[in-house]
mmCIF file of C-alpha atoms and ligand atoms in Angstrom:
data_model
loop_
_atom_site.group_PDB
_atom_site.id
_atom_site.type_symbol
_atom_site.label_atom_id
_atom_site.label_comp_id
_atom_site.label_asym_id
_atom_site.label_seq_id
_atom_site.Cartn_x
_atom_site.Cartn_y
_atom_site.Cartn_z
ATOM 1 C CA MET U 1 121.137 136.940 85.190
ATOM 2 C CA ASN U 2 124.524 137.599 83.618
ATOM 3 C CA THR U 3 124.659 134.831 81.034
ATOM 4 C CA ILE U 4 128.151 133.600 80.231
ATOM 5 C CA ARG U 5 126.946 130.841 77.922
ATOM 6 C CA PRO U 6 123.326 129.769 77.545
ATOM 7 C CA ILE U 7 122.459 126.570 79.386
ATOM 8 C CA GLY U 8 119.203 124.691 78.966
ATOM 9 C CA ILE U 9 117.468 121.330 79.029
ATOM 10 C CA ILE U 10 118.766 118.972 76.318
ATOM 11 C CA GLY U 11 117.213 115.712 77.569
ATOM 12 C CA TYR U 12 114.449 114.597 79.922
ATOM 13 C CA GLY U 13 112.915 111.489 81.467
ATOM 14 C CA LYS U 14 110.580 110.392 84.222
ATOM 15 C CA TYR U 15 109.610 107.319 86.182
ATOM 16 C CA VAL U 16 106.858 106.363 88.590
ATOM 17 C CA PRO U 17 106.600 102.944 90.258
ATOM 18 C CA GLU U 18 103.903 100.562 89.046
ATOM 19 C CA ARG U 19 101.873 100.142 92.209
ATOM 20 C CA ILE U 20 98.975 102.595 92.525
ATOM 21 C CA LEU U 21 97.171 103.501 95.743
ATOM 22 C CA THR U 22 93.787 105.046 94.947
ATOM 23 C CA ASN U 23 91.632 107.142 97.262
ATOM 24 C CA ALA U 24 89.423 104.070 97.631
ATOM 25 C CA ASP U 25 92.469 102.178 98.917
ATOM 26 C CA MET U 26 93.174 105.013 101.373
ATOM 27 C CA GLU U 27 89.577 104.750 102.660
ATOM 28 C CA LYS U 28 90.429 101.220 103.809
ATOM 29 C CA MET U 29 93.549 102.387 105.647
ATOM 30 C CA VAL U 30 92.428 105.526 107.542
ATOM 31 C CA GLU U 31 89.213 107.396 108.261
ATOM 32 C CA THR U 32 88.987 109.427 105.094
ATOM 33 C CA ASN U 33 86.972 109.540 101.888
ATOM 34 C CA ASP U 34 87.437 110.258 98.219
ATOM 35 C CA GLU U 35 85.281 113.388 98.365
ATOM 36 C CA TRP U 36 87.425 114.962 101.132
ATOM 37 C CA ILE U 37 90.708 114.124 99.416
ATOM 38 C CA VAL U 38 89.624 115.336 95.960
ATOM 39 C CA SER U 39 87.961 118.544 97.136
ATOM 40 C CA ARG U 40 90.763 119.525 99.579
ATOM 41 C CA THR U 41 93.777 118.433 97.495
ATOM 42 C CA GLY U 42 92.832 117.400 93.927
ATOM 43 C CA ILE U 43 94.554 114.025 94.488
ATOM 44 C CA ARG U 44 92.929 110.826 93.153
ATOM 45 C CA GLU U 45 95.814 108.356 93.271
ATOM 46 C CA ARG U 46 99.524 108.044 93.955
ATOM 47 C CA HIS U 47 102.298 105.641 92.898
ATOM 48 C CA ILE U 48 104.193 103.719 95.572
ATOM 49 C CA ALA U 49 107.661 102.194 95.277
ATOM 50 C CA ALA U 50 107.954 98.400 95.534
ATOM 51 C CA PRO U 51 109.655 97.121 98.708
ATOM 52 C CA GLU U 52 112.892 96.436 96.815
ATOM 53 C CA GLN U 53 112.943 99.867 95.121
ATOM 54 C CA ALA U 54 114.951 102.675 96.718
ATOM 55 C CA THR U 55 115.206 106.282 95.541
ATOM 56 C CA SER U 56 118.251 105.558 93.351
ATOM 57 C CA ASP U 57 116.230 102.899 91.500
ATOM 58 C CA LEU U 58 113.519 105.432 90.655
ATOM 59 C CA ALA U 59 116.201 107.973 89.709
ATOM 60 C CA TYR U 60 117.980 105.423 87.505
ATOM 61 C CA GLU U 61 114.904 104.804 85.324
ATOM 62 C CA ALA U 62 114.338 108.530 84.814
ATOM 63 C CA ALA U 63 118.054 109.098 84.130
ATOM 64 C CA VAL U 64 118.273 106.408 81.446
ATOM 65 C CA GLN U 65 115.367 108.032 79.597
ATOM 66 C CA ALA U 66 116.864 111.512 79.969
ATOM 67 C CA LEU U 67 120.207 110.366 78.556
ATOM 68 C CA LYS U 68 118.385 108.687 75.664
ATOM 69 C CA THR U 69 116.456 111.827 74.682
ATOM 70 C CA ALA U 70 119.689 113.840 75.003
ATOM 71 C CA GLY U 71 121.420 111.348 72.691
ATOM 72 C CA MET U 72 124.197 110.932 75.261
ATOM 73 C CA SER U 73 125.861 107.997 76.926
ATOM 74 C CA ALA U 74 126.428 107.863 80.682
ATOM 75 C CA GLU U 75 130.207 107.935 80.144
ATOM 76 C CA ASP U 76 129.885 111.456 78.734
ATOM 77 C CA LEU U 77 128.288 112.823 81.911
ATOM 78 C CA GLU U 78 130.388 115.285 83.910
ATOM 79 C CA LEU U 79 128.107 116.072 86.854
ATOM 80 C CA ILE U 80 125.206 114.350 88.639
ATOM 81 C CA ILE U 81 123.032 116.140 91.190
ATOM 82 C CA VAL U 82 120.231 114.231 92.912
ATOM 83 C CA ALA U 83 117.741 116.376 94.816
ATOM 84 C CA THR U 84 116.122 114.194 97.460
ATOM 85 C CA ILE U 85 115.060 114.045 101.097
ATOM 86 C CA THR U 86 114.706 110.252 100.994
ATOM 87 C CA PRO U 87 118.218 109.145 100.008
ATOM 88 C CA ASP U 88 118.954 105.394 99.833
ATOM 89 C CA THR U 89 121.331 105.944 102.772
ATOM 90 C CA PHE U 90 122.816 108.981 104.558
ATOM 91 C CA PHE U 91 126.004 108.087 102.778
ATOM 92 C CA PRO U 92 127.084 107.125 100.227
ATOM 93 C CA SER U 93 124.905 109.714 98.534
ATOM 94 C CA THR U 94 122.144 108.629 96.168
ATOM 95 C CA ALA U 95 123.999 110.502 93.414
ATOM 96 C CA CYS U 96 127.092 108.307 93.965
ATOM 97 C CA ILE U 97 124.972 105.143 93.969
ATOM 98 C CA LEU U 98 123.372 106.321 90.737
ATOM 99 C CA GLN U 99 126.738 107.231 89.200
ATOM 100 C CA ASP U 100 127.828 103.635 89.706
ATOM 101 C CA LYS U 101 124.558 102.157 88.379
ATOM 102 C CA LEU U 102 124.750 104.306 85.255
ATOM 103 C CA GLY U 103 128.475 103.711 84.730
ATOM 104 C CA ALA U 104 129.012 107.485 84.611
ATOM 105 C CA LYS U 105 132.677 107.136 85.562
ATOM 106 C CA LYS U 106 133.707 110.705 84.696
ATOM 107 C CA ALA U 107 130.917 112.415 86.640
ATOM 108 C CA ALA U 108 131.205 114.251 89.949
ATOM 109 C CA ALA U 109 128.156 113.386 92.042
ATOM 110 C CA PHE U 110 126.377 114.795 95.056
ATOM 111 C CA ASP U 111 122.940 115.010 96.702
ATOM 112 C CA LEU U 112 121.103 118.213 97.418
ATOM 113 C CA SER U 113 118.529 118.656 100.170
ATOM 114 C CA ALA U 114 115.852 121.294 99.620
ATOM 115 C CA ALA U 115 112.732 119.109 99.878
ATOM 116 C CA CYS U 116 110.097 119.899 97.224
ATOM 117 C CA SER U 117 112.176 122.851 95.951
ATOM 118 C CA GLY U 118 115.183 120.559 95.457
ATOM 119 C CA PHE U 119 114.878 120.088 91.701
ATOM 120 C CA VAL U 120 114.872 123.837 91.014
ATOM 121 C CA TYR U 121 117.750 124.309 93.479
ATOM 122 C CA GLY U 122 119.598 121.510 91.649
ATOM 123 C CA MET U 123 119.083 123.063 88.220
ATOM 124 C CA ALA U 124 120.238 126.459 89.509
ATOM 125 C CA THR U 125 123.381 124.876 90.982
ATOM 126 C CA ALA U 126 124.190 122.956 87.797
ATOM 127 C CA ASN U 127 123.419 125.987 85.633
ATOM 128 C CA GLY U 128 125.989 128.046 87.538
ATOM 129 C CA MET U 129 128.643 125.352 87.214
ATOM 130 C CA LEU U 130 127.970 124.888 83.509
ATOM 131 C CA GLN U 131 127.839 128.585 82.670
ATOM 132 C CA THR U 132 131.303 129.185 84.056
ATOM 133 C CA GLY U 133 132.688 126.287 82.029
ATOM 134 C CA MET U 134 133.507 124.173 85.085
ATOM 135 C CA TYR U 135 131.494 121.342 83.505
ATOM 136 C CA ASN U 136 129.909 120.917 80.074
ATOM 137 C CA ASN U 137 126.860 118.866 81.009
ATOM 138 C CA ALA U 138 124.918 117.770 84.072
ATOM 139 C CA LEU U 139 122.248 115.257 84.971
ATOM 140 C CA VAL U 140 119.851 116.830 87.475
ATOM 141 C CA ILE U 141 117.279 114.580 89.113
ATOM 142 C CA GLY U 142 114.453 115.137 91.539
ATOM 143 C CA ALA U 143 113.641 111.786 93.144
ATOM 144 C CA ASP U 144 111.837 110.842 96.312
ATOM 145 C CA ALA U 145 110.197 107.840 97.918
ATOM 146 C CA LEU U 146 108.085 109.676 100.478
ATOM 147 C CA SER U 147 106.109 106.481 101.120
ATOM 148 C CA ARG U 148 109.142 105.334 103.154
ATOM 149 C CA ILE U 149 108.732 108.196 105.637
ATOM 150 C CA THR U 150 104.931 108.413 105.635
ATOM 151 C CA ASP U 151 102.831 107.276 108.579
ATOM 152 C CA TYR U 152 99.959 105.332 106.980
ATOM 153 C CA THR U 153 97.908 105.652 110.148
ATOM 154 C CA ASP U 154 97.944 109.492 110.006
ATOM 155 C CA ARG U 155 95.163 110.716 107.708
ATOM 156 C CA ASN U 156 96.491 114.286 107.880
ATOM 157 C CA THR U 157 99.530 113.329 105.833
ATOM 158 C CA CYS U 158 99.256 109.844 104.312
ATOM 159 C CA VAL U 159 96.760 110.768 101.596
ATOM 160 C CA LEU U 160 99.035 113.520 100.294
ATOM 161 C CA PHE U 161 102.209 111.793 99.153
ATOM 162 C CA GLY U 162 103.516 109.570 96.363
ATOM 163 C CA ASP U 163 106.828 108.315 94.914
ATOM 164 C CA GLY U 164 108.595 109.110 91.637
ATOM 165 C CA ALA U 165 111.550 110.615 89.813
ATOM 166 C CA GLY U 166 112.118 113.163 87.063
ATOM 167 C CA ALA U 167 115.426 113.875 85.341
ATOM 168 C CA VAL U 168 116.889 116.422 82.955
ATOM 169 C CA VAL U 169 120.215 116.664 81.174
ATOM 170 C CA LEU U 170 121.529 120.222 81.027
ATOM 171 C CA GLY U 171 123.973 121.462 78.422
ATOM 172 C CA GLU U 172 124.816 124.421 76.202
ATOM 173 C CA VAL U 173 121.949 125.587 73.992
ATOM 174 C CA SER U 174 121.679 128.159 71.231
ATOM 175 C CA PRO U 175 121.554 131.870 72.196
ATOM 176 C CA GLY U 176 118.096 133.029 73.263
ATOM 177 C CA ARG U 177 117.176 129.639 74.681
ATOM 178 C CA GLY U 178 117.712 128.014 78.074
ATOM 179 C CA PHE U 179 117.518 129.464 81.581
ATOM 180 C CA LEU U 180 116.758 133.178 81.876
ATOM 181 C CA SER U 181 116.499 133.448 85.652
ATOM 182 C CA PHE U 182 116.271 131.697 88.992
ATOM 183 C CA ASP U 183 114.817 132.778 92.306
ATOM 184 C CA LEU U 184 115.751 130.594 95.267
ATOM 185 C CA GLY U 185 114.896 131.285 98.862
ATOM 186 C CA ALA U 186 114.616 129.885 102.355
ATOM 187 C CA GLU U 187 112.729 130.689 105.533
ATOM 188 C CA GLY U 188 114.495 128.468 108.056
ATOM 189 C CA SER U 189 112.424 129.966 110.854
ATOM 190 C CA GLY U 190 109.479 127.903 109.551
ATOM 191 C CA GLY U 191 111.446 124.650 109.506
ATOM 192 C CA SER U 192 109.453 123.009 112.283
ATOM 193 C CA LEU U 193 106.221 123.237 110.230
ATOM 194 C CA LEU U 194 107.354 120.393 107.992
ATOM 195 C CA LYS U 195 109.964 117.982 109.245
ATOM 196 C CA LEU U 196 111.287 114.509 109.900
ATOM 197 C CA GLU U 197 112.512 114.837 113.440
ATOM 198 C CA ALA U 198 114.607 111.788 114.222
ATOM 199 C CA GLY U 199 117.414 109.834 112.641
ATOM 200 C CA GLY U 200 119.874 112.709 112.357
ATOM 201 C CA SER U 201 122.579 113.976 114.720
ATOM 202 C CA ARG U 202 120.052 115.891 116.859
ATOM 203 C CA LEU U 203 117.930 112.874 117.664
ATOM 204 C CA PRO U 204 119.575 109.634 116.573
ATOM 205 C CA ALA U 205 117.378 106.591 115.982
ATOM 206 C CA SER U 206 116.410 104.810 119.192
ATOM 207 C CA GLU U 207 113.594 102.570 120.383
ATOM 208 C CA GLU U 208 111.957 105.676 121.788
ATOM 209 C CA THR U 209 112.099 107.647 118.522
ATOM 210 C CA ILE U 210 110.523 104.700 116.757
ATOM 211 C CA GLN U 211 107.781 104.371 119.363
ATOM 212 C CA ASP U 212 107.107 108.109 119.135
ATOM 213 C CA LYS U 213 106.827 107.852 115.319
ATOM 214 C CA LYS U 214 109.526 110.462 114.842
ATOM 215 C CA HIS U 215 110.855 108.836 111.674
ATOM 216 C CA TYR U 216 107.759 109.931 109.790
ATOM 217 C CA ILE U 217 106.858 113.233 108.149
ATOM 218 C CA TYR U 218 105.293 115.759 110.483
ATOM 219 C CA MET U 219 103.438 118.645 108.828
ATOM 220 C CA ASN U 220 101.367 121.582 109.986
ATOM 221 C CA GLY U 221 99.261 121.582 106.816
ATOM 222 C CA ARG U 222 97.420 124.844 107.371
ATOM 223 C CA GLU U 223 100.572 126.880 108.010
ATOM 224 C CA VAL U 224 102.445 125.290 105.102
ATOM 225 C CA PHE U 225 99.434 126.063 102.912
ATOM 226 C CA LYS U 226 99.630 129.775 103.819
ATOM 227 C CA PHE U 227 103.383 129.847 103.201
ATOM 228 C CA ALA U 228 102.885 128.101 99.856
ATOM 229 C CA VAL U 229 100.267 130.524 98.562
ATOM 230 C CA ARG U 230 102.406 133.493 99.639
ATOM 231 C CA VAL U 231 105.721 132.373 98.121
ATOM 232 C CA MET U 232 104.212 130.961 94.925
ATOM 233 C CA GLY U 233 103.083 134.536 94.302
ATOM 234 C CA THR U 234 106.225 136.399 95.385
ATOM 235 C CA ALA U 235 108.729 133.960 93.821
ATOM 236 C CA THR U 236 106.829 134.012 90.536
ATOM 237 C CA GLU U 237 106.853 137.806 90.410
ATOM 238 C CA GLU U 238 110.536 137.956 91.323
ATOM 239 C CA VAL U 239 111.702 135.349 88.823
ATOM 240 C CA LEU U 240 109.723 137.025 86.014
ATOM 241 C CA ARG U 241 111.247 140.399 86.936
ATOM 242 C CA LYS U 242 114.774 138.915 86.865
ATOM 243 C CA ALA U 243 114.048 137.398 83.436
ATOM 244 C CA GLY U 244 112.709 140.700 82.109
ATOM 245 C CA LYS U 245 109.365 139.045 81.359
ATOM 246 C CA GLY U 246 105.752 139.702 82.294
ATOM 247 C CA LYS U 247 103.037 137.232 83.227
ATOM 248 C CA GLU U 248 101.575 137.611 79.734
ATOM 249 C CA ASP U 249 104.790 136.058 78.335
ATOM 250 C CA ILE U 250 104.259 132.707 80.078
ATOM 251 C CA ASP U 251 103.440 129.916 77.620
ATOM 252 C CA LEU U 252 103.524 127.118 80.184
ATOM 253 C CA PHE U 253 103.323 127.216 83.974
ATOM 254 C CA VAL U 254 104.785 124.220 85.817
ATOM 255 C CA PRO U 255 104.051 124.479 89.545
ATOM 256 C CA HIS U 256 104.926 122.086 92.357
ATOM 257 C CA GLN U 257 102.109 119.536 92.568
ATOM 258 C CA ALA U 258 101.137 119.551 96.250
ATOM 259 C CA ASN U 259 97.548 120.722 96.251
ATOM 260 C CA ILE U 260 95.226 121.823 93.434
ATOM 261 C CA ARG U 261 94.004 124.749 95.553
ATOM 262 C CA ILE U 262 97.548 126.142 95.877
ATOM 263 C CA ILE U 263 98.037 125.769 92.108
ATOM 264 C CA GLN U 264 94.705 127.490 91.393
ATOM 265 C CA SER U 265 95.561 130.443 93.602
ATOM 266 C CA ALA U 266 98.835 130.905 91.683
ATOM 267 C CA MET U 267 97.010 130.652 88.341
ATOM 268 C CA GLN U 268 94.559 133.329 89.439
ATOM 269 C CA ARG U 269 97.368 135.644 90.491
ATOM 270 C CA LEU U 270 99.045 135.137 87.094
ATOM 271 C CA ASP U 271 95.730 135.398 85.154
ATOM 272 C CA LEU U 272 96.579 132.083 83.524
ATOM 273 C CA PRO U 273 94.027 129.904 81.744
ATOM 274 C CA GLU U 274 94.072 126.201 82.641
ATOM 275 C CA GLU U 275 95.545 125.168 79.268
ATOM 276 C CA LYS U 276 98.763 127.011 80.152
ATOM 277 C CA CYS U 277 99.192 125.135 83.433
ATOM 278 C CA VAL U 278 100.511 121.623 83.968
ATOM 279 C CA ILE U 279 98.464 119.712 86.534
ATOM 280 C CA ASN U 280 99.091 116.063 87.375
ATOM 281 C CA VAL U 281 98.643 116.121 91.159
ATOM 282 C CA ASP U 282 95.531 113.971 90.579
ATOM 283 C CA LYS U 283 97.656 111.050 89.312
ATOM 284 C CA TYR U 284 100.858 111.291 91.334
ATOM 285 C CA ALA U 285 100.011 113.326 94.493
ATOM 286 C CA ASN U 286 102.895 115.236 96.087
ATOM 287 C CA THR U 287 106.159 113.531 95.086
ATOM 288 C CA SER U 288 108.423 116.144 96.707
ATOM 289 C CA ALA U 289 111.572 116.787 94.616
ATOM 290 C CA ALA U 290 110.143 114.682 91.773
ATOM 291 C CA SER U 291 107.002 116.773 91.462
ATOM 292 C CA ILE U 292 108.192 119.616 89.193
ATOM 293 C CA PRO U 293 110.262 117.416 86.867
ATOM 294 C CA LEU U 294 107.407 114.856 86.621
ATOM 295 C CA ALA U 295 105.102 117.684 85.523
ATOM 296 C CA LEU U 296 107.680 119.212 83.169
ATOM 297 C CA VAL U 297 108.615 115.911 81.533
ATOM 298 C CA GLU U 298 104.998 114.789 81.197
ATOM 299 C CA ALA U 299 104.195 118.078 79.434
ATOM 300 C CA ALA U 300 107.180 117.619 77.108
ATOM 301 C CA GLU U 301 106.144 114.043 76.323
ATOM 302 C CA GLU U 302 102.634 115.251 75.523
ATOM 303 C CA GLY U 303 104.091 117.823 73.108
ATOM 304 C CA ARG U 304 102.790 120.764 75.139
ATOM 305 C CA MET U 305 105.822 122.990 74.516
ATOM 306 C CA LYS U 306 107.472 124.088 71.302
ATOM 307 C CA GLU U 307 110.858 125.618 70.670
ATOM 308 C CA GLY U 308 110.973 129.198 71.925
ATOM 309 C CA ASP U 309 108.184 128.817 74.507
ATOM 310 C CA THR U 310 108.649 130.609 77.833
ATOM 311 C CA ILE U 311 108.222 128.241 80.761
ATOM 312 C CA LEU U 312 107.901 129.158 84.417
ATOM 313 C CA LEU U 313 108.682 126.576 87.105
ATOM 314 C CA VAL U 314 107.920 127.266 90.757
ATOM 315 C CA GLY U 315 107.901 125.193 93.910
ATOM 316 C CA PHE U 316 108.025 125.361 97.689
ATOM 317 C CA GLY U 317 108.628 122.913 100.476
ATOM 318 C CA GLY U 318 110.359 121.849 103.646
ATOM 319 C CA GLY U 319 113.123 124.015 104.996
ATOM 320 C CA LEU U 320 111.081 126.045 104.415
ATOM 321 C CA THR U 321 112.306 126.710 100.904
ATOM 322 C CA TRP U 322 111.144 127.925 97.534
ATOM 323 C CA GLY U 323 112.592 127.887 94.037
ATOM 324 C CA ALA U 324 111.482 129.310 90.697
ATOM 325 C CA SER U 325 112.953 129.527 87.228
ATOM 326 C CA VAL U 326 112.090 131.024 83.850
ATOM 327 C CA LEU U 327 113.462 129.228 80.806
ATOM 328 C CA VAL U 328 113.018 129.309 77.070
ATOM 329 C CA TRP U 329 112.387 125.804 75.691
HETATM 330 O O1 UT7 B 1 105.199 120.015 99.368
HETATM 331 C C1 UT7 B 1 104.931 120.853 100.423
HETATM 332 C C2 UT7 B 1 104.185 120.141 101.473
HETATM 333 N N1 UT7 B 1 102.890 120.322 101.810
HETATM 334 C C3 UT7 B 1 101.841 121.016 101.284
HETATM 335 O O2 UT7 B 1 101.880 121.689 100.320
HETATM 336 C C4 UT7 B 1 100.577 120.916 102.051
HETATM 337 C C5 UT7 B 1 99.926 122.238 102.311
HETATM 338 N N2 UT7 B 1 98.686 122.065 103.012
HETATM 339 C C6 UT7 B 1 97.578 121.512 102.458
HETATM 340 O O3 UT7 B 1 97.612 121.116 101.309
HETATM 341 C C7 UT7 B 1 96.322 121.460 103.278
HETATM 342 O O4 UT7 B 1 96.496 122.191 104.454
HETATM 343 C C8 UT7 B 1 95.889 120.010 103.643
HETATM 344 C C9 UT7 B 1 95.428 119.283 102.376
HETATM 345 C C10 UT7 B 1 97.031 119.257 104.287
HETATM 346 C C11 UT7 B 1 94.709 120.045 104.611
HETATM 347 O O5 UT7 B 1 93.651 120.788 104.068
HETATM 348 P P1 UT7 B 1 92.933 121.915 104.924
HETATM 349 O O6 UT7 B 1 91.830 122.442 104.099
HETATM 350 O O7 UT7 B 1 93.983 122.870 105.384
HETATM 351 O O8 UT7 B 1 92.326 121.075 106.090
HETATM 352 P P2 UT7 B 1 92.568 121.241 107.643
HETATM 353 O O9 UT7 B 1 93.967 120.878 108.006
HETATM 354 O O10 UT7 B 1 92.090 122.593 108.015
HETATM 355 O O11 UT7 B 1 91.612 120.140 108.208
HETATM 356 C C12 UT7 B 1 90.217 120.205 108.075
HETATM 357 C C13 UT7 B 1 89.582 118.976 108.714
HETATM 358 C C14 UT7 B 1 90.152 118.629 110.075
HETATM 359 O O12 UT7 B 1 89.090 118.240 110.891
HETATM 360 P P3 UT7 B 1 88.537 119.230 112.023
HETATM 361 O O13 UT7 B 1 89.721 119.481 112.918
HETATM 362 O O14 UT7 B 1 88.082 120.445 111.286
HETATM 363 O O15 UT7 B 1 87.453 118.418 112.640
HETATM 364 C C15 UT7 B 1 91.021 117.415 109.799
HETATM 365 O O16 UT7 B 1 91.097 116.547 110.901
HETATM 366 O O17 UT7 B 1 89.811 117.821 107.868
HETATM 367 C C16 UT7 B 1 90.301 116.758 108.677
HETATM 368 N N3 UT7 B 1 91.156 115.913 107.851
HETATM 369 C C17 UT7 B 1 90.679 114.891 107.097
HETATM 370 N N4 UT7 B 1 89.446 114.418 106.909
HETATM 371 C C18 UT7 B 1 89.298 113.376 106.064
HETATM 372 C C19 UT7 B 1 92.493 115.982 107.688
HETATM 373 N N5 UT7 B 1 92.900 115.022 106.849
HETATM 374 C C20 UT7 B 1 91.796 114.340 106.468
HETATM 375 C C21 UT7 B 1 91.584 113.246 105.602
HETATM 376 N N6 UT7 B 1 90.338 112.810 105.419
HETATM 377 N N7 UT7 B 1 92.595 112.638 104.928
#
């Protein structure tokens, strides 16, 4: 990557709603059991937004914390990007709703849709805009309330998802630190493997779409699993190559938290010991765009990275999409 000025993470925050749904709770809702869920996915519980909480409310809590750790006030913000597939409304965007809640009057604001890869896509977008000098700082958030589009009578999907938000503030950092590379990609041909079919311009909401449960997530789990294992490997190799780094240089690996088996296959490919990998899928399940920042921020809060550490982020999701980044903390 041709670095014009080094951009990196200068603040971070996260939020998950209070209510927890455990595997035991799921057993009461659908025909499933803790043993199946843990052995197939690694998930033990997930956090669920309260009825009055929308995605912007989750994003707001994470944003306030991120601004605090950055030592910045909302009025200083120049750009807000919210990566989400569960916006409060189609429009106004969740980023605009958040801009108002924060009082970030100077900031441009828009949403970005790349499902679980959205946070990495968002950081890549902001990084480009900051490097060229178009803006000096950006708040990038991955936030989703998947519980709002989950069918809690479908055991194939309902055990997998949770709600949350993770936020970072990006700004100029000292030379040698910050983002070294990004690798973003899409395979639109696989879009129908993971989708929410109705409610858009193709199939507007109607009594029929509601009856047919087309406002809920549909997923072909097995096919998405294969895609995930493949691109976690290829994107990781590509983003390391672009950064001029090898797998032995990775100090911390922060993968999308969808399934422990997908994470383990990536760790094997990278020859990484467990202590170099952030895993919190057991506590939060798959939170879509929030998943990578929740893992990154939790690791930072636990003091798992020190200045100069090389961190690799990688995720995949609906679209189909993938996104990876190498950065120096
Ligand atoms: O963020 C990106 C989005 N998604 C993902 O990353 C998901 C990727 N896919 C996966 O993680 C896995 O494919 C799943 C966890 C979704 C499923 O695991 P699997 O090992 O691929 O299971 P399967 O789909 O092959 O299903 C095995 C069996 C089926 O029964 P039969 O047909 O073999 O009799 C399912 O009906 O497990 C059954 N099953 C369940 N049983 C108990 C599916 N869901 C459940 C459940 N509890 N919750």
